[in-house]
Amino acid sequence: GKMISFSSALTFLLLCYQERESSLTLAFSHPSSLTSKSILGTATTATASTNTPLRSQPTRKKHDSRLWNEFRSNDVMEGKASPMIVNGDGHSPKISDGKKTDETAASQADSSSMDPSQTSSLLAQESSVSPDSNKDFIDPTNNAKSNKPPFPIVLWRFTRPHTLIGSAIAIPSIFLLASPTYSSFFTLSSLQSLAYAVFPSLLMNLYITGLNQITDVEIDKINKPELVIAKGDLGKGTAIGIVLVALLASLIMSVTHPLYSTAGLQVALWGSFLLGTMYSLPPFRMKRHPLLAAFCIVAVRGTIINAGFYSHALSSAFGKSMGVMNCLKNDWKCSLSSLFFGVFGIVIALMKDVPDAHGDRIFNIKSFTVRVGQTKVFRTMKNLLTILFGVFGAALMQWAFMAPNLFVGARRGLVGCLCWLAGWSTRKEAKGVDAEDSVEVYDYYMHLWKLFYLSYLVLPFGSSEEQSEVLLRTPFRGMMMTTFCYRPGLVITKNN
């Protein structure tokens, strides 16, 4: 292993010199390998094609990542290589097989035939070369350190920004949905309550995603080598300190304020903490069990976040005390948003595992993708999300005809059209995606997050400021109201 590592470093330096057409041989070379041609810069260097690479360089391009994962996993399982990617850019260096070209052998033969006085003279000439001639020399250790991004950038990447952005968009949208009127959202008390909810929720998001990275370092070296811990940009001890500080700050904020530390906020933060911890840490480690893993993500993204922050908004900003379960049972806006994003959470939870199938198999993570196959999970989740957008879009279009005025009807119709457009985009972007190509599936997975953001942005505009009981008395009830909200004796009032 030491010899392979030494030869890897030595060959890497040699390739750097070859690519820059340096006139000097490596400083590590034996004096007998020096010739007058090498010192004068006229020696012919071995081309890269003469070196047979031990391992291909991985590329984040179409059809390449799967082959690279197979290379990596085979080496890891056979003990030939560490799962750690060697270079900071996520690529493995080319390693020479030690073969020498005829010209190199000839140069060594020439140097061996030189008498000691000639050798000493040549060495003296080489030592007298200006230091500027070595300015193109690359020390891979120093180069990796110099290329390490600054800590704020590392911390931002450690937060898994796409999830952080999702939480930052979701909470203001839920507040706006819970407001009795749109104008009541823009009051000082409402904005203060919103700020007090957003900050600890982002800290909790950091804790959950950070904990998952800490416990999955070896898996991430195969599935997601670009993550900061797997790549080596962030130490594991530092990461543990960050998540603990974020967790303590979030939980303390949930219980200390006399007005804004509501039961809804506590349910949202403590519920996320418990399920996020059980998802990643032993002895629970729910991510090893597909049903429990899906339950964790759906519960957090669907019920806990939507119902918890909805209840918090009503209690702290709009003067209406209402428990979380009461919101789910009796407030149709909270119920429908929880249902929609609960299903969307299932799609995100299962689609997330599709590009990670290779590493999950190696580490015995029995996800749905590992059990039934990447293609089936990918196709099923695509169809499920398309149906979700289609059903809610149709319900909103029918609901638009029941609007109390033209403006509200036009707004609902627009949101319904956007739902259909999102469903069309879901299918369009899936065309041509190879479900077994981790790079292509990951790009599609990130597209679904964009639709997730869009859904929260338009969510409040699918309801209206005027909600009257006529919506339930009309013979042309909307599909959404009939299917999910109608109960005997239930009356939707303006404040609900």
Coordinates of C-alpha atoms in Angstrom, one line a residue:
G1 CA 0.0 0.0 0.0
K2 CA 2.8 2.4 0.8
M3 CA 4.6 1.6 -2.4
I4 CA 1.4 2.2 -4.4
S5 CA 0.9 5.5 -2.7
F6 CA 4.5 6.5 -3.3
S7 CA 4.3 5.5 -6.9
S8 CA 1.0 7.4 -7.3
A9 CA 2.5 10.6 -6.0
L10 CA 5.6 10.2 -8.1
T11 CA 3.7 9.5 -11.3
F12 CA 1.4 12.5 -10.6
L13 CA 4.4 14.8 -10.5
L14 CA 5.8 13.2 -13.6
L15 CA 2.6 13.8 -15.5
C16 CA 2.6 17.5 -14.4
Y17 CA 6.0 17.9 -15.8
Q18 CA 5.1 16.1 -19.1
E19 CA 2.0 18.2 -19.6
R20 CA 4.0 21.4 -19.2
E21 CA 6.9 20.1 -21.3
S22 CA 9.4 20.9 -18.5
S23 CA 13.1 20.8 -19.4
L24 CA 14.1 19.3 -16.1
T25 CA 13.6 15.8 -14.7
L26 CA 12.1 15.2 -11.3
A27 CA 14.1 16.3 -8.3
F28 CA 13.5 12.9 -6.8
S29 CA 15.2 11.1 -9.7
H30 CA 18.5 9.3 -9.1
P31 CA 21.6 11.1 -10.4
S32 CA 22.2 8.2 -12.8
S33 CA 19.1 9.0 -14.6
L34 CA 20.3 12.5 -15.5
T35 CA 21.7 13.0 -19.0
S36 CA 22.9 16.0 -20.9
K37 CA 19.8 16.0 -23.0
S38 CA 17.5 16.1 -19.9
I39 CA 19.5 19.1 -18.5
L40 CA 19.5 21.0 -21.7
G41 CA 15.8 20.4 -22.2
T42 CA 16.2 18.4 -25.4
A43 CA 15.2 15.0 -24.1
T44 CA 12.0 13.5 -25.4
T45 CA 9.6 13.0 -22.6
A46 CA 7.3 10.0 -22.4
T47 CA 3.8 10.8 -23.6
A48 CA 0.8 10.2 -21.5
S49 CA -0.4 7.4 -23.9
T50 CA 2.6 5.3 -22.8
N51 CA 1.3 5.1 -19.3
T52 CA -1.4 2.6 -18.7
P53 CA -3.6 3.9 -16.0
L54 CA -4.5 1.6 -13.2
R55 CA -7.9 3.3 -12.7
S56 CA -9.9 5.5 -15.0
Q57 CA -10.6 9.1 -13.8
P58 CA -14.2 9.6 -12.8
T59 CA -16.2 12.2 -14.7
R60 CA -19.5 13.7 -13.8
K61 CA -20.8 13.1 -17.3
K62 CA -23.4 11.0 -18.9
H63 CA -22.8 7.2 -18.8
D64 CA -19.5 7.5 -17.0
S65 CA -20.5 7.7 -13.3
R66 CA -21.9 4.1 -13.2
L67 CA -18.6 2.6 -14.4
W68 CA -16.7 4.7 -12.0
N69 CA -18.8 3.6 -9.1
E70 CA -18.2 0.0 -10.1
F71 CA -14.5 0.6 -10.1
R72 CA -14.6 2.3 -6.7
S73 CA -16.8 -0.3 -5.0
N74 CA -14.8 -3.2 -6.3
D75 CA -11.6 -1.7 -5.0
V76 CA -13.1 -0.9 -1.7
M77 CA -14.6 -4.4 -1.2
E78 CA -11.4 -6.1 -2.2
G79 CA -9.3 -3.9 0.0
K80 CA -7.2 -2.5 -2.9
A81 CA -8.1 1.1 -2.2
S82 CA -9.6 3.4 0.4
P83 CA -13.1 4.8 -0.4
M84 CA -11.5 8.3 -0.1
I85 CA -11.2 10.1 -3.4
V86 CA -7.5 11.2 -3.6
N87 CA -7.7 14.5 -5.3
G88 CA -9.7 17.6 -4.1
D89 CA -11.6 17.8 -7.3
G90 CA -13.1 14.4 -6.8
H91 CA -10.9 12.6 -9.4
S92 CA -8.5 9.8 -8.8
P93 CA -5.0 10.3 -10.2
K94 CA -3.6 8.3 -13.0
I95 CA -1.1 5.7 -11.8
S96 CA 1.6 4.5 -14.1
D97 CA 2.2 0.8 -14.4
G98 CA 5.9 1.4 -14.2
K99 CA 6.7 0.7 -17.9
K100 CA 9.4 2.8 -19.4
T101 CA 9.8 3.9 -23.0
D102 CA 12.7 3.0 -25.1
E103 CA 14.0 6.5 -25.0
T104 CA 14.0 6.5 -21.2
A105 CA 15.8 3.2 -21.1
A106 CA 18.3 4.6 -23.6
S107 CA 18.9 7.7 -21.5
Q108 CA 19.5 5.6 -18.4
A109 CA 22.0 3.5 -20.4
D110 CA 23.8 6.7 -21.5
S111 CA 24.0 8.0 -18.0
S112 CA 25.3 4.8 -16.6
S113 CA 28.2 4.9 -19.1
M114 CA 29.3 8.4 -18.0
D115 CA 32.4 8.6 -15.9
P116 CA 32.1 10.2 -12.4
S117 CA 33.7 13.5 -13.5
Q118 CA 31.0 14.0 -16.2
T119 CA 28.3 13.1 -13.8
S120 CA 29.5 15.7 -11.2
S121 CA 29.8 18.3 -13.9
L122 CA 26.2 17.7 -15.1
L123 CA 24.9 17.8 -11.5
A124 CA 26.7 21.1 -10.9
Q125 CA 25.1 22.5 -14.1
E126 CA 21.6 21.4 -12.9
S127 CA 22.1 23.0 -9.5
S128 CA 23.1 26.3 -11.1
V129 CA 19.8 26.5 -13.0
S130 CA 17.7 29.5 -11.9
P131 CA 15.0 28.8 -9.3
D132 CA 12.5 30.4 -11.7
S133 CA 12.8 27.4 -13.9
N134 CA 11.0 25.4 -11.3
K135 CA 8.1 27.8 -11.0
D136 CA 5.8 25.3 -12.8
F137 CA 6.5 22.6 -10.2
I138 CA 3.2 21.5 -8.5
D139 CA 3.2 20.1 -5.0
P140 CA -0.1 18.1 -4.8
T141 CA -0.2 18.5 -1.1
N142 CA 0.2 22.3 -1.1
N143 CA -2.1 22.6 -4.1
A144 CA -4.9 20.7 -2.4
K145 CA -4.6 22.9 0.7
S146 CA -4.5 26.1 -1.4
N147 CA -7.6 24.9 -3.3
K148 CA -9.6 24.3 -0.2
P149 CA -12.6 26.7 -0.2
P150 CA -13.0 29.1 2.7
F151 CA -15.0 28.0 5.7
P152 CA -18.2 30.0 5.0
I153 CA -18.5 28.3 1.6
V154 CA -17.8 24.9 3.2
L155 CA -20.4 25.6 5.9
W156 CA -23.0 26.6 3.2
R157 CA -22.4 23.4 1.3
F158 CA -22.6 21.4 4.6
T159 CA -26.1 22.7 5.1
R160 CA -27.3 21.0 1.9
P161 CA -28.6 24.3 0.4
H162 CA -31.5 22.8 -1.5
T163 CA -33.1 21.6 1.7
L164 CA -32.3 24.8 3.5
I165 CA -33.9 26.9 0.8
G166 CA -37.0 24.6 0.9
S167 CA -37.5 25.4 4.6
A168 CA -36.9 29.1 4.1
I169 CA -39.6 29.2 1.4
A170 CA -42.1 26.9 3.1
I171 CA -42.5 28.7 6.5
P172 CA -43.4 32.2 5.1
S173 CA -45.8 30.5 2.7
I174 CA -47.5 28.6 5.5
F175 CA -47.8 31.9 7.5
L176 CA -49.4 33.5 4.5
L177 CA -51.8 30.6 4.0
A178 CA -52.8 30.8 7.7
S179 CA -53.5 34.5 7.7
P180 CA -57.2 35.5 7.7
T181 CA -56.5 38.1 5.1
Y182 CA -53.4 38.8 3.0
S183 CA -53.0 42.2 4.5
S184 CA -52.8 40.8 8.0
F185 CA -49.7 38.9 7.0
F186 CA -47.7 42.2 6.7
T187 CA -48.2 43.4 10.2
L188 CA -45.3 43.8 12.7
S189 CA -46.5 41.0 15.0
S190 CA -46.8 38.6 12.1
L191 CA -43.4 39.3 10.7
Q192 CA -41.8 39.1 14.1
S193 CA -43.5 35.7 14.7
L194 CA -42.3 34.6 11.3
A195 CA -38.7 35.5 11.9
Y196 CA -38.8 33.7 15.3
A197 CA -40.0 30.6 13.5
V198 CA -37.7 30.7 10.5
F199 CA -34.4 31.0 12.4
P200 CA -34.6 27.9 14.6
S201 CA -36.2 25.9 11.8
L202 CA -33.1 26.6 9.6
L203 CA -30.9 25.6 12.5
M204 CA -32.9 22.3 12.9
N205 CA -32.6 21.7 9.2
L206 CA -28.8 22.1 9.5
Y207 CA -28.8 19.6 12.4
I208 CA -30.7 17.0 10.5
T209 CA -28.8 17.2 7.2
G210 CA -25.5 17.6 9.0
L211 CA -26.1 14.5 11.2
N212 CA -27.0 12.5 8.2
Q213 CA -23.6 13.4 6.5
I214 CA -21.7 12.6 9.7
T215 CA -23.1 9.1 10.0
D216 CA -22.9 8.4 6.2
V217 CA -19.3 9.4 5.5
E218 CA -18.2 6.1 4.1
I219 CA -21.4 5.7 2.0
D220 CA -21.1 9.3 0.7
K221 CA -17.5 8.6 -0.5
I222 CA -19.2 6.4 -3.1
N223 CA -22.6 8.0 -3.6
K224 CA -21.8 11.7 -3.1
P225 CA -18.0 12.2 -3.0
E226 CA -18.5 16.0 -3.5
L227 CA -20.0 16.4 0.0
V228 CA -17.7 18.4 2.3
I229 CA -16.9 15.7 4.8
A230 CA -16.5 12.9 2.3
K231 CA -14.3 15.2 0.2
G232 CA -12.2 16.2 3.2
D233 CA -13.1 19.9 3.2
L234 CA -14.6 19.7 6.7
G235 CA -13.4 17.6 9.5
K236 CA -15.7 15.2 11.3
G237 CA -15.1 16.8 14.7
T238 CA -15.8 20.2 13.4
A239 CA -19.0 19.0 11.8
I240 CA -20.1 17.4 15.1
G241 CA -19.6 20.7 16.9
I242 CA -21.6 22.6 14.3
V243 CA -24.6 20.3 14.4
L244 CA -24.6 20.3 18.3
V245 CA -24.6 24.1 18.4
A246 CA -27.4 24.3 15.8
L247 CA -29.5 21.7 17.7
L248 CA -29.1 23.4 21.1
A249 CA -29.9 26.9 19.8
S250 CA -33.0 25.6 17.9
L251 CA -34.4 23.7 20.9
I252 CA -33.7 26.6 23.3
M253 CA -35.5 29.0 21.1
S254 CA -38.5 26.7 21.0
V255 CA -39.2 26.9 24.7
T256 CA -37.8 30.3 26.0
H257 CA -39.9 33.1 24.5
P258 CA -43.2 33.8 26.4
L259 CA -45.2 34.7 23.2
Y260 CA -43.5 33.1 20.2
S261 CA -42.6 29.7 21.8
T262 CA -45.9 28.2 21.0
A263 CA -47.0 24.6 21.1
G264 CA -47.0 24.5 17.3
L265 CA -43.4 25.7 17.1
Q266 CA -42.4 23.1 19.7
V267 CA -44.1 20.3 17.8
A268 CA -42.4 21.4 14.6
L269 CA -38.9 21.6 16.1
W270 CA -39.0 18.8 18.6
G271 CA -40.7 16.5 16.2
S272 CA -38.2 17.2 13.5
F273 CA -35.4 16.6 16.0
L274 CA -36.7 13.3 17.2
L275 CA -37.4 11.9 13.7
G276 CA -34.3 13.3 12.2
T277 CA -32.2 11.7 14.9
M278 CA -33.9 8.3 14.7
Y279 CA -33.5 8.5 10.9
S280 CA -29.6 8.6 11.1
L281 CA -28.4 7.4 14.4
P282 CA -28.2 3.9 15.8
P283 CA -29.8 1.9 17.3
F284 CA -32.8 3.1 15.4
R285 CA -31.2 4.2 12.1
M286 CA -34.5 4.1 10.3
K287 CA -32.9 4.8 6.9
R288 CA -32.0 1.1 6.8
H289 CA -35.7 0.3 6.6
P290 CA -37.6 1.7 3.6
L291 CA -41.0 2.1 5.2
L292 CA -39.6 3.8 8.3
A293 CA -37.3 6.0 6.3
A294 CA -40.2 7.1 4.1
F295 CA -42.4 7.7 7.2
C296 CA -39.7 10.0 8.7
I297 CA -39.4 12.2 5.6
V298 CA -43.2 12.3 5.0
A299 CA -44.0 13.1 8.6
V300 CA -41.5 15.9 8.7
R301 CA -42.1 17.4 5.3
G302 CA -45.8 16.7 5.2
T303 CA -47.4 16.9 8.7
I304 CA -45.0 18.3 11.2
I305 CA -43.8 21.3 9.2
N306 CA -47.1 22.3 7.6
A307 CA -49.4 21.6 10.6
G308 CA -46.9 22.8 13.2
F309 CA -46.0 26.1 11.7
Y310 CA -49.7 26.6 10.7
S311 CA -50.7 26.3 14.3
H312 CA -47.8 28.5 15.4
A313 CA -48.9 31.2 12.9
L314 CA -52.5 31.2 14.2
S315 CA -51.4 31.3 17.9
S316 CA -48.6 33.8 17.8
A317 CA -49.5 36.1 14.9
F318 CA -53.2 36.0 14.3
G319 CA -54.6 35.7 17.8
K320 CA -56.4 32.3 17.3
S321 CA -55.2 29.5 19.6
M322 CA -55.4 26.2 17.7
G323 CA -53.6 23.0 18.4
V324 CA -51.8 21.0 15.7
M325 CA -54.3 18.1 15.6
N326 CA -57.1 20.6 15.6
C327 CA -55.7 22.3 12.6
L328 CA -55.3 19.0 10.7
K329 CA -58.9 18.0 11.5
N330 CA -60.9 21.2 11.2
D331 CA -58.9 23.6 9.0
W332 CA -59.2 22.6 5.4
K333 CA -56.2 24.7 4.2
C334 CA -53.9 23.0 6.7
S335 CA -55.3 19.6 5.8
L336 CA -54.9 20.0 2.1
S337 CA -51.4 21.5 2.3
S338 CA -50.3 18.7 4.6
L339 CA -51.8 16.1 2.2
F340 CA -50.2 17.7 -0.9
F341 CA -46.7 18.1 0.6
G342 CA -47.0 14.7 2.3
V343 CA -47.3 13.0 -1.1
F344 CA -44.6 15.3 -2.5
G345 CA -42.4 14.2 0.4
I346 CA -42.9 10.6 -0.5
V347 CA -41.7 11.4 -4.0
I348 CA -38.6 13.2 -2.8
A349 CA -37.8 10.6 -0.2
L350 CA -37.9 7.7 -2.6
M351 CA -36.4 9.6 -5.6
K352 CA -33.4 10.6 -3.4
D353 CA -32.4 6.9 -3.0
V354 CA -32.4 6.2 -6.8
P355 CA -28.9 7.7 -7.5
D356 CA -27.6 6.3 -4.2
A357 CA -28.4 2.7 -5.0
H358 CA -24.9 1.5 -5.7
G359 CA -23.5 2.7 -2.3
D360 CA -26.6 1.5 -0.5
R361 CA -26.1 -2.0 -1.8
I362 CA -22.5 -2.1 -0.7
F363 CA -23.4 -0.9 2.8
N364 CA -26.5 -3.0 3.1
I365 CA -29.0 -0.2 3.1
K366 CA -32.2 -1.9 2.1
S367 CA -34.0 1.0 0.5
F368 CA -36.9 0.6 -1.9
T369 CA -34.6 1.2 -4.8
V370 CA -32.3 -1.6 -3.7
R371 CA -35.2 -3.9 -3.2
V372 CA -37.3 -3.3 -6.4
G373 CA -34.8 -1.6 -8.7
Q374 CA -34.0 1.9 -9.8
T375 CA -36.1 1.9 -13.0
K376 CA -39.3 0.9 -11.2
V377 CA -38.9 3.4 -8.4
F378 CA -38.0 6.2 -10.8
R379 CA -41.0 5.6 -13.0
T380 CA -43.4 5.2 -10.2
M381 CA -42.4 8.4 -8.4
K382 CA -42.6 10.3 -11.7
N383 CA -46.1 9.1 -12.3
L384 CA -47.2 9.7 -8.7
L385 CA -46.0 13.3 -8.9
T386 CA -47.7 13.9 -12.2
I387 CA -51.0 12.6 -10.9
L388 CA -50.6 14.7 -7.8
F389 CA -50.2 17.9 -9.9
G390 CA -53.0 16.8 -12.2
V391 CA -55.6 16.2 -9.5
F392 CA -54.9 19.4 -7.6
G393 CA -54.8 21.4 -10.8
A394 CA -58.2 20.0 -11.9
A395 CA -59.6 20.7 -8.4
L396 CA -58.4 24.3 -8.5
M397 CA -59.9 24.9 -11.9
Q398 CA -63.3 23.7 -10.8
W399 CA -62.9 25.6 -7.6
A400 CA -62.2 28.8 -9.7
F401 CA -65.8 28.6 -11.0
M402 CA -67.1 28.8 -7.4
A403 CA -65.1 31.9 -6.5
P404 CA -67.0 34.8 -4.9
N405 CA -65.6 37.3 -7.5
L406 CA -63.7 37.4 -10.7
F407 CA -60.3 38.2 -9.2
V408 CA -60.4 35.3 -6.8
G409 CA -61.5 33.0 -9.6
A410 CA -58.7 34.2 -11.9
R411 CA -56.2 33.6 -9.2
R412 CA -57.3 30.0 -8.5
G413 CA -57.4 29.3 -12.2
L414 CA -53.9 30.5 -12.6
V415 CA -52.7 28.3 -9.8
G416 CA -54.5 25.4 -11.3
C417 CA -52.8 26.0 -14.7
L418 CA -49.4 26.2 -12.9
C419 CA -50.2 22.8 -11.3
W420 CA -50.8 21.3 -14.8
L421 CA -47.6 23.0 -16.1
A422 CA -45.6 21.4 -13.2
G423 CA -47.1 18.0 -14.0
W424 CA -46.1 18.4 -17.7
S425 CA -42.6 19.5 -16.6
T426 CA -42.3 16.4 -14.4
R427 CA -42.9 14.2 -17.4
K428 CA -40.9 16.2 -19.9
E429 CA -37.7 16.4 -17.8
A430 CA -37.9 12.6 -17.2
K431 CA -37.7 11.8 -20.9
G432 CA -34.3 10.4 -21.8
V433 CA -33.2 10.0 -18.2
D434 CA -31.4 6.7 -17.5
A435 CA -32.7 5.6 -14.1
E436 CA -29.4 3.7 -13.6
D437 CA -27.2 6.8 -14.3
S438 CA -26.7 8.5 -10.9
V439 CA -25.8 11.8 -12.5
E440 CA -28.8 12.0 -14.7
V441 CA -31.2 11.0 -11.9
Y442 CA -29.6 13.4 -9.5
D443 CA -30.2 16.3 -12.0
Y444 CA -33.8 15.2 -12.3
Y445 CA -34.1 15.0 -8.5
M446 CA -32.9 18.6 -8.2
H447 CA -35.5 19.6 -10.8
L448 CA -38.2 18.1 -8.5
W449 CA -36.9 20.4 -5.7
K450 CA -37.5 23.4 -7.9
L451 CA -41.1 22.3 -8.4
F452 CA -41.2 21.9 -4.6
Y453 CA -40.2 25.5 -4.2
L454 CA -42.7 26.6 -6.8
S455 CA -45.5 24.7 -5.1
Y456 CA -44.9 26.6 -1.8
L457 CA -44.6 29.9 -3.5
V458 CA -48.1 29.6 -5.2
L459 CA -49.7 27.7 -2.3
P460 CA -51.3 30.8 -0.5
F461 CA -52.8 32.1 -3.7
G462 CA -54.9 29.0 -4.3
S463 CA -57.1 30.1 -1.4
S464 CA -59.0 33.3 -1.1
E465 CA -59.5 35.9 1.6
E466 CA -63.3 35.3 1.5
Q467 CA -64.2 31.8 2.5
S468 CA -67.9 31.5 3.0
E469 CA -70.2 28.6 3.7
V470 CA -71.7 28.9 0.2
L471 CA -68.7 26.8 -1.0
L472 CA -70.1 23.8 0.7
R473 CA -73.8 24.4 -0.1
T474 CA -73.4 24.8 -3.9
P475 CA -74.3 21.7 -5.9
F476 CA -71.2 22.2 -8.0
R477 CA -68.7 21.5 -5.1
G478 CA -65.1 21.4 -6.2
M479 CA -63.3 18.1 -6.4
M480 CA -60.9 19.2 -3.7
M481 CA -63.7 20.2 -1.3
T482 CA -65.8 17.1 -1.9
T483 CA -63.0 14.6 -1.7
F484 CA -61.0 15.9 1.2
C485 CA -62.9 18.5 3.2
Y486 CA -66.6 17.8 3.3
R487 CA -67.9 16.6 6.6
P488 CA -71.5 16.8 7.8
G489 CA -72.0 19.9 9.9
L490 CA -68.6 21.4 9.0
V491 CA -68.9 25.1 8.0
I492 CA -66.0 27.0 6.6
T493 CA -66.1 30.5 7.8
K494 CA -64.2 33.6 6.8
N495 CA -61.6 33.1 9.5
N496 CA -61.0 29.5 8.6

